[in-house]
Coordinates of N, CA and C and ligand atoms in Angstrom, one line a residue:
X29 N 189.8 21.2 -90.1 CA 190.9 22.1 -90.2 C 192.2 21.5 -89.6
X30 N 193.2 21.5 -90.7 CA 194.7 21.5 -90.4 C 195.2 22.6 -89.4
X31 N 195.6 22.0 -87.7 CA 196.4 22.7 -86.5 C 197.8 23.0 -87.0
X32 N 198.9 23.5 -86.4 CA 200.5 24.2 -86.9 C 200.6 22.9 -86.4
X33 N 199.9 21.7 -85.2 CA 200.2 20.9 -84.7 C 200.4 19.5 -85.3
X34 N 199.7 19.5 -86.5 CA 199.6 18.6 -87.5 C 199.8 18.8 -88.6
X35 N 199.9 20.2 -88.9 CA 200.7 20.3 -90.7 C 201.9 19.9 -90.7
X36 N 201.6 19.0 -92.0 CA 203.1 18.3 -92.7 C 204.3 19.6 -92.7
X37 N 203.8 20.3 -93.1 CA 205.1 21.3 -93.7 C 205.4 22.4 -92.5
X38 N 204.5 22.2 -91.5 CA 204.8 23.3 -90.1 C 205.6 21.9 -89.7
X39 N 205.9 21.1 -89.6 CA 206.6 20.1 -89.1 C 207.9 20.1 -90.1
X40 N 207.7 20.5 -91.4 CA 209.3 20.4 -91.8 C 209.8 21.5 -91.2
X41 N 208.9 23.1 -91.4 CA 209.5 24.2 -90.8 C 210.2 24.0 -89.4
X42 N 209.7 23.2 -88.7 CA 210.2 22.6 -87.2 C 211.3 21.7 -87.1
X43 N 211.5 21.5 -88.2 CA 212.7 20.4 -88.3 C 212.6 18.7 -87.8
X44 N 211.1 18.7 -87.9 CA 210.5 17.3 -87.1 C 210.1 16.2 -87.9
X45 N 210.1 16.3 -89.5 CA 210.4 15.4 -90.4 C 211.4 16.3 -91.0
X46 N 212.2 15.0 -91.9 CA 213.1 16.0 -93.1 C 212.7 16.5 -94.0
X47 N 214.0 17.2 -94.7 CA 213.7 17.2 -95.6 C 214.6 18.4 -96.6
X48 N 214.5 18.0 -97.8 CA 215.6 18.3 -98.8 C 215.7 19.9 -98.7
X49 N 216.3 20.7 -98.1 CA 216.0 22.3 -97.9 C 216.9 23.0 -99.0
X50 N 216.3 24.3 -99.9 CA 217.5 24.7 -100.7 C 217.5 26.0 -100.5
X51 N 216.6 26.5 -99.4 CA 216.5 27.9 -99.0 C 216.0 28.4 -97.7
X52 N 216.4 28.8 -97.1 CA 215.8 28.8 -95.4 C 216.3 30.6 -95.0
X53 N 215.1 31.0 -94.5 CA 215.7 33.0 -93.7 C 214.7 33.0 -92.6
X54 N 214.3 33.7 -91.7 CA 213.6 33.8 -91.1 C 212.2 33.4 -91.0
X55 N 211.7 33.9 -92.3 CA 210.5 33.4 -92.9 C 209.6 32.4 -94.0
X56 N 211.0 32.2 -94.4 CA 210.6 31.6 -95.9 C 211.0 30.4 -95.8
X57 N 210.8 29.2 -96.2 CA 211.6 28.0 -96.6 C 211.6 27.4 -97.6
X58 N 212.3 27.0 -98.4 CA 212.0 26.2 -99.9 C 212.8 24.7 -99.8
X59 N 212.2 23.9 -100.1 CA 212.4 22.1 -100.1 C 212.0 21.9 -101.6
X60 N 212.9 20.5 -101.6 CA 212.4 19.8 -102.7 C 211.1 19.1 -102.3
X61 N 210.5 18.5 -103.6 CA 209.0 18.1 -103.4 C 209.5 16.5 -103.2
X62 N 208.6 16.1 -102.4 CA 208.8 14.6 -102.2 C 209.1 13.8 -103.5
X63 N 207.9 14.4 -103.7 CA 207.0 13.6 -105.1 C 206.6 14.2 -106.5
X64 N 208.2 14.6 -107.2 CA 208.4 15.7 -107.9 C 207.6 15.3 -109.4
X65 N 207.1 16.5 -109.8 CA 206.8 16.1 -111.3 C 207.8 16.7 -112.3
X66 N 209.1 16.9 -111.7 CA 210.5 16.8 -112.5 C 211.5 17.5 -111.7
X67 N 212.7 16.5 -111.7 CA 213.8 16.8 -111.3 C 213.6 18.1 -110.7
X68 N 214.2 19.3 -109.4 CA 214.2 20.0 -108.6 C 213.1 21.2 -108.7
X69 N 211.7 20.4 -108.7 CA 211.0 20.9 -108.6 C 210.7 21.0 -106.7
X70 N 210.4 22.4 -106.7 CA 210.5 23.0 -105.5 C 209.2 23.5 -105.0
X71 N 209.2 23.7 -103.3 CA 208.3 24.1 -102.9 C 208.5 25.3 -102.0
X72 N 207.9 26.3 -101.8 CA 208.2 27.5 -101.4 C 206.9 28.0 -100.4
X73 N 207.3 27.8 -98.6 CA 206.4 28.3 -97.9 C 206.8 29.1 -97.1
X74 N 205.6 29.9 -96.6 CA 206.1 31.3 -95.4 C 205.9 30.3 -94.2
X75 N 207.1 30.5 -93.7 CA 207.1 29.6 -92.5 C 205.9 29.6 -91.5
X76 N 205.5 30.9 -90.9 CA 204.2 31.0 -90.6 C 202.7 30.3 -90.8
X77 N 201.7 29.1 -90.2 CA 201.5 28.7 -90.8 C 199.2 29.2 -91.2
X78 N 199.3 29.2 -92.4 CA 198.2 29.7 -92.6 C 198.0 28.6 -93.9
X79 N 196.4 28.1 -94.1 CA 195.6 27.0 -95.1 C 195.4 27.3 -96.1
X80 N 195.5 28.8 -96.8 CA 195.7 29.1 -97.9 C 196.3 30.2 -98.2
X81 N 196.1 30.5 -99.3 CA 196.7 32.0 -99.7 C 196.1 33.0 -99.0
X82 N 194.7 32.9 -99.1 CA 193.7 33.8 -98.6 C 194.1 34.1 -97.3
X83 N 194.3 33.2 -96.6 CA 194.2 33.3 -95.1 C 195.6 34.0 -94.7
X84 N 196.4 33.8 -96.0 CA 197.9 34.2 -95.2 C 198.1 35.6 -95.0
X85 N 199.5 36.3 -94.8 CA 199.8 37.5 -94.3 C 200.5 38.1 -95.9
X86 N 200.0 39.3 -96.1 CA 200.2 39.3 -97.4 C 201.9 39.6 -97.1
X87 N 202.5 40.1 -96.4 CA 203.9 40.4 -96.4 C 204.7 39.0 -96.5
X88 N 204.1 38.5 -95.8 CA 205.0 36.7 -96.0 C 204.9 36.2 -97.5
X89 N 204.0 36.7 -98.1 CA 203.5 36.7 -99.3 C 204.7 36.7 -100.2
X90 N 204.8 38.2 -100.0 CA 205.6 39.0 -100.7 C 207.0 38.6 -100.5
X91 N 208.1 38.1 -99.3 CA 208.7 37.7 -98.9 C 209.1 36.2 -100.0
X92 N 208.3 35.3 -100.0 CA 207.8 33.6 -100.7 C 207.9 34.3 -102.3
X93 N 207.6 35.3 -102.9 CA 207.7 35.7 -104.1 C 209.3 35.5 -104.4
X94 N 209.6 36.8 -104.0 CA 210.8 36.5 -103.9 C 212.0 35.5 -104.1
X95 N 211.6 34.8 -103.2 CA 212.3 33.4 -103.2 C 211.8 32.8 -104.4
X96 N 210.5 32.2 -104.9 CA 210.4 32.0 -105.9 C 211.0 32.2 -107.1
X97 N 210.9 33.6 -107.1 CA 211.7 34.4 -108.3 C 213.1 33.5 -108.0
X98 N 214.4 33.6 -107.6 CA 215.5 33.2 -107.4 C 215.5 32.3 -107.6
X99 N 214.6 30.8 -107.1 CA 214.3 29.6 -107.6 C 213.9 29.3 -109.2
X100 N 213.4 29.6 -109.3 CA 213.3 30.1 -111.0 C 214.3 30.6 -111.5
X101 N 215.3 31.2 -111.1 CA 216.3 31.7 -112.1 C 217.4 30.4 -111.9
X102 N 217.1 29.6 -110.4 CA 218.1 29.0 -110.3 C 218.6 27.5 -110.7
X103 N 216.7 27.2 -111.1 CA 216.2 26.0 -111.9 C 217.2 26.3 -113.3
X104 N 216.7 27.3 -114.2 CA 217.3 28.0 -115.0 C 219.1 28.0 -115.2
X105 N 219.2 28.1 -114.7 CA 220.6 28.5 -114.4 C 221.5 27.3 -114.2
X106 N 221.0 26.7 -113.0 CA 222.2 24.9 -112.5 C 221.7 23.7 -112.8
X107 N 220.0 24.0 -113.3 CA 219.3 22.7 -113.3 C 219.1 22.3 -115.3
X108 N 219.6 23.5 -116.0 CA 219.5 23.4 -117.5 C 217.8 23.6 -117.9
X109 N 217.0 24.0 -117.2 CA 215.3 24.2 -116.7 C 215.2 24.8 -118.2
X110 N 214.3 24.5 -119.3 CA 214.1 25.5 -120.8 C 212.7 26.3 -120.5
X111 N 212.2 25.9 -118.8 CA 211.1 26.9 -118.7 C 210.8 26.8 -117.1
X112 N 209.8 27.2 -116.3 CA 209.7 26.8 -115.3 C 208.7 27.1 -115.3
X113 N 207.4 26.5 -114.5 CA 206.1 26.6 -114.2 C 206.0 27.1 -112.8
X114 N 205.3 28.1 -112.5 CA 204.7 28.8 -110.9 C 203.1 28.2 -110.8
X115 N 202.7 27.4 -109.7 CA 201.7 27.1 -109.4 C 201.4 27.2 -108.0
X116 N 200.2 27.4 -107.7 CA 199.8 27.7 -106.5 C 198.6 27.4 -106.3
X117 N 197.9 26.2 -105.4 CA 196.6 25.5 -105.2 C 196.4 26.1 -103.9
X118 N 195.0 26.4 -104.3 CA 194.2 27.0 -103.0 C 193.0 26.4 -102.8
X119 N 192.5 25.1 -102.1 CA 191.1 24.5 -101.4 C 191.2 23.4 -102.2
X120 N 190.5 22.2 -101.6 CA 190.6 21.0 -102.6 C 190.0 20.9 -104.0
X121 N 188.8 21.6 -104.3 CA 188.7 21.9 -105.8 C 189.7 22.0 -106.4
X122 N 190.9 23.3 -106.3 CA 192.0 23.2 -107.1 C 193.1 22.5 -107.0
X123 N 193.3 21.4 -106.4 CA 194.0 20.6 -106.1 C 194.8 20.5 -104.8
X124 N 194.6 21.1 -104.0 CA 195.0 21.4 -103.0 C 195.2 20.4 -101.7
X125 N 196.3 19.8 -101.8 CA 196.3 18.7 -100.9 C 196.9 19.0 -99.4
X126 N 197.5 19.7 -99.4 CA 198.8 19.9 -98.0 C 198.0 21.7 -97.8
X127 N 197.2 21.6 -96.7 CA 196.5 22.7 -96.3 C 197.7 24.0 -95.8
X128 N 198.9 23.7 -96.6 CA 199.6 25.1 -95.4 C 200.3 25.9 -96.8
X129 N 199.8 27.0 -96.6 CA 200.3 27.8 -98.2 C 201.6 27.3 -98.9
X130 N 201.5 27.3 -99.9 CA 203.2 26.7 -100.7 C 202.8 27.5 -102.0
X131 N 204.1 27.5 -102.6 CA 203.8 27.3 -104.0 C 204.7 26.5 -104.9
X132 N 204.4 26.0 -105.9 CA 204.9 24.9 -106.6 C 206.2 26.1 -107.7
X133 N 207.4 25.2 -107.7 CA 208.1 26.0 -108.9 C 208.5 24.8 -109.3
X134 N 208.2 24.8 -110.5 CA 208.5 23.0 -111.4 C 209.4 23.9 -112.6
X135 N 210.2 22.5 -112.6 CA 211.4 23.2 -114.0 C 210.7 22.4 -114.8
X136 N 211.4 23.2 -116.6 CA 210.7 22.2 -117.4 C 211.8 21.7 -118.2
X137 N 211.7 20.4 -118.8 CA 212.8 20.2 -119.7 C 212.5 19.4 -121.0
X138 N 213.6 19.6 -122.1 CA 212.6 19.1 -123.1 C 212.1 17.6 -123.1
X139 N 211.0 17.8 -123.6 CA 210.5 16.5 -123.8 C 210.1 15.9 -122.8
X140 N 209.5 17.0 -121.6 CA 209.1 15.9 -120.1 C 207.7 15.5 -120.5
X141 N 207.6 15.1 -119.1 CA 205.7 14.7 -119.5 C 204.8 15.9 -118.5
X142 N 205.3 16.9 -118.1 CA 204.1 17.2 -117.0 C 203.0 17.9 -117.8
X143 N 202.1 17.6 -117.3 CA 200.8 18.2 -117.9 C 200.1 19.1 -117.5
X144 N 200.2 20.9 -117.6 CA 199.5 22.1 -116.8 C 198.6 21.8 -117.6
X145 N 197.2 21.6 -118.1 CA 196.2 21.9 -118.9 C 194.7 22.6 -118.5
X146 N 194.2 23.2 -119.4 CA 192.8 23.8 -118.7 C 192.1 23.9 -120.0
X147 N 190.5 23.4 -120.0 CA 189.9 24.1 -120.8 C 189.6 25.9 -120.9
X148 N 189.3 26.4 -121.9 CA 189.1 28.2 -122.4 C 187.2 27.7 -122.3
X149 N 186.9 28.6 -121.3 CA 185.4 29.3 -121.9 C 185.4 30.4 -122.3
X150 N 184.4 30.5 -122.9 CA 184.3 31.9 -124.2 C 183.1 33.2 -123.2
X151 N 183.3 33.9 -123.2 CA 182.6 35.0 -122.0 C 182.4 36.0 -123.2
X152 N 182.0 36.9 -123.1 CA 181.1 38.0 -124.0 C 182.0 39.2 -123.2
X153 N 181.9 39.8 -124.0 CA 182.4 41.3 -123.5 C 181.8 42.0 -122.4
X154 N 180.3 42.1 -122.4 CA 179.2 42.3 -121.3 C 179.8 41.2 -120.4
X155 N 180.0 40.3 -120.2 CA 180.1 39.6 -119.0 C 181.6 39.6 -118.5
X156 N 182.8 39.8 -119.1 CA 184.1 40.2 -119.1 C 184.0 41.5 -118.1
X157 N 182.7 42.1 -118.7 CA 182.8 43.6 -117.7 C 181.9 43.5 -116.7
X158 N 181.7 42.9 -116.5 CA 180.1 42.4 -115.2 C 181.6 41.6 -114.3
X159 N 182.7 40.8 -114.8 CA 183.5 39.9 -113.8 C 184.5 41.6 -113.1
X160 N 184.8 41.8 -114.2 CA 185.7 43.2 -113.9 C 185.5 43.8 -112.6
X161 N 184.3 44.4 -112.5 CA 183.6 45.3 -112.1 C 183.9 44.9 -110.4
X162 N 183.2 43.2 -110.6 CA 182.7 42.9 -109.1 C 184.4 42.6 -108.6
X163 N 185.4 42.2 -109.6 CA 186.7 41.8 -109.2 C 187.7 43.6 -109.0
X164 N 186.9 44.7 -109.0 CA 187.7 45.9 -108.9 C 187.0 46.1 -107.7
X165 N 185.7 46.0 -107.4 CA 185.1 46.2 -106.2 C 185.4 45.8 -104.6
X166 N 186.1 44.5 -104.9 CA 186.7 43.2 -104.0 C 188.4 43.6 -103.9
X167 N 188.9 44.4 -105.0 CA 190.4 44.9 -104.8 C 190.0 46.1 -103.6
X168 N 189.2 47.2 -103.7 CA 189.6 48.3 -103.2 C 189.1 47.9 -101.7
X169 N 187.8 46.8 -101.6 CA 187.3 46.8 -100.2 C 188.7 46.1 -99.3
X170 N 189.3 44.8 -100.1 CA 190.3 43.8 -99.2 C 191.7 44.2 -99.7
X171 N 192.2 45.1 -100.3 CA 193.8 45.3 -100.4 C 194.0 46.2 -99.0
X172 N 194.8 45.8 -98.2 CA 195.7 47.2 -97.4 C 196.9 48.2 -98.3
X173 N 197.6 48.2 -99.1 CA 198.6 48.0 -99.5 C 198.3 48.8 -100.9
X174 N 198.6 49.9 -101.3 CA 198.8 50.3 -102.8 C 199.6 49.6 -103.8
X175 N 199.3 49.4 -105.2 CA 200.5 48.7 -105.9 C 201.1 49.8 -106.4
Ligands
5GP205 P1 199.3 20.5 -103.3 O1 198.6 19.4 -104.1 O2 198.8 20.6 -101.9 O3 199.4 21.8 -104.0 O4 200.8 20.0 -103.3 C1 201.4 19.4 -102.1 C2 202.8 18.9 -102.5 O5 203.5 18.5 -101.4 C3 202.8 17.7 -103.5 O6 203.5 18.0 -104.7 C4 203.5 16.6 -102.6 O7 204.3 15.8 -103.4 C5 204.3 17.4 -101.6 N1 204.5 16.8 -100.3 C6 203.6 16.1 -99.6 N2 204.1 15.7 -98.5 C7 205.4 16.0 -98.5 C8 206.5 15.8 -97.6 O8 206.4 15.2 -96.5 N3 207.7 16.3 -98.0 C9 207.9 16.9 -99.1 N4 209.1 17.4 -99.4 N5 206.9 17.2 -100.0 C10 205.7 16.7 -99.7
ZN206 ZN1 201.4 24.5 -91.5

């Protein structure tokens, strides 16, 4: 387990490495990515520091959305962006390398190279409703929060 004492990015929030900032409030921070997969592709964390999404505080959450959103409009808007991609890795299966919640906002432009790809499995209607079921079960026990 990643300490607040050794995360990379609780150390930018600390101002103890640099780093390219394009949004900073109390809670939120957004930087450029070191190691962009295009031009002002951003990264967006609740300053607070928690290893995944799961673990985090859903208001900080909510708070990092936000910002997102604006970053996305603003890729859009000053960076000429013809799309933007929202990503967000949670545990090393999904790619997850820097244990402190972020999320990815990549601009797109034409003709880049980045590659989001995924294979489709094909599920049955019966088993669509068997995922449903156990994924409505798992909202009402772990949400605080009405949508
Ligand atoms: P992950 O694979 O964990 O979702 O993404 C981590 C991201 O953090 C990568 O895109 C990587 O380039 C970026 N990154 C890693 N270390 C640093 C750093 O020290 N500074 C900045 N600005 N970005 C970093
Ligand atoms: Zn951290």
């Amino acid at each position: 387990m990643v300490t607040e004492a050794d995360c990379i990015f609780c150390k930018i929030v600390r101002g103890e490495i640099p780093s390219k900032k394009v949004y900073e409030d109390k809670d939120t921070l957004a930087f450029l990515d070191i190691n962009p997969a295009n031009p002002g592709h951003t990264l967006v964390v609740p300053k607070k520091h928690s290893e995944d999404i799961t673990k985090s505080d859903e208001e900080d959450i909510a708070k990092v959305m936000r910002v997102v959103k604006n970053i996305t409009t603003n890729l859009k808007e000053k960076m000429n962006a013809i799309g933007v991609n929202v990503m967000q890795n949670n545990g090393k299966p999904a790619g997850q390398i820097v244990a402190h919640t972020h999320f990815h906002v990549i601009p797109r432009y034409p003709n880049d190279v980045v590659v989001i790809s995924y294979q489709r499995v094909q599920l049955s209607d019966e088993q669509l409703e068997e995922i449903r079921k156990k994924l409505s079960e798992e909202k009402k026990r772990s949400f605080d929060f009405d949508f």
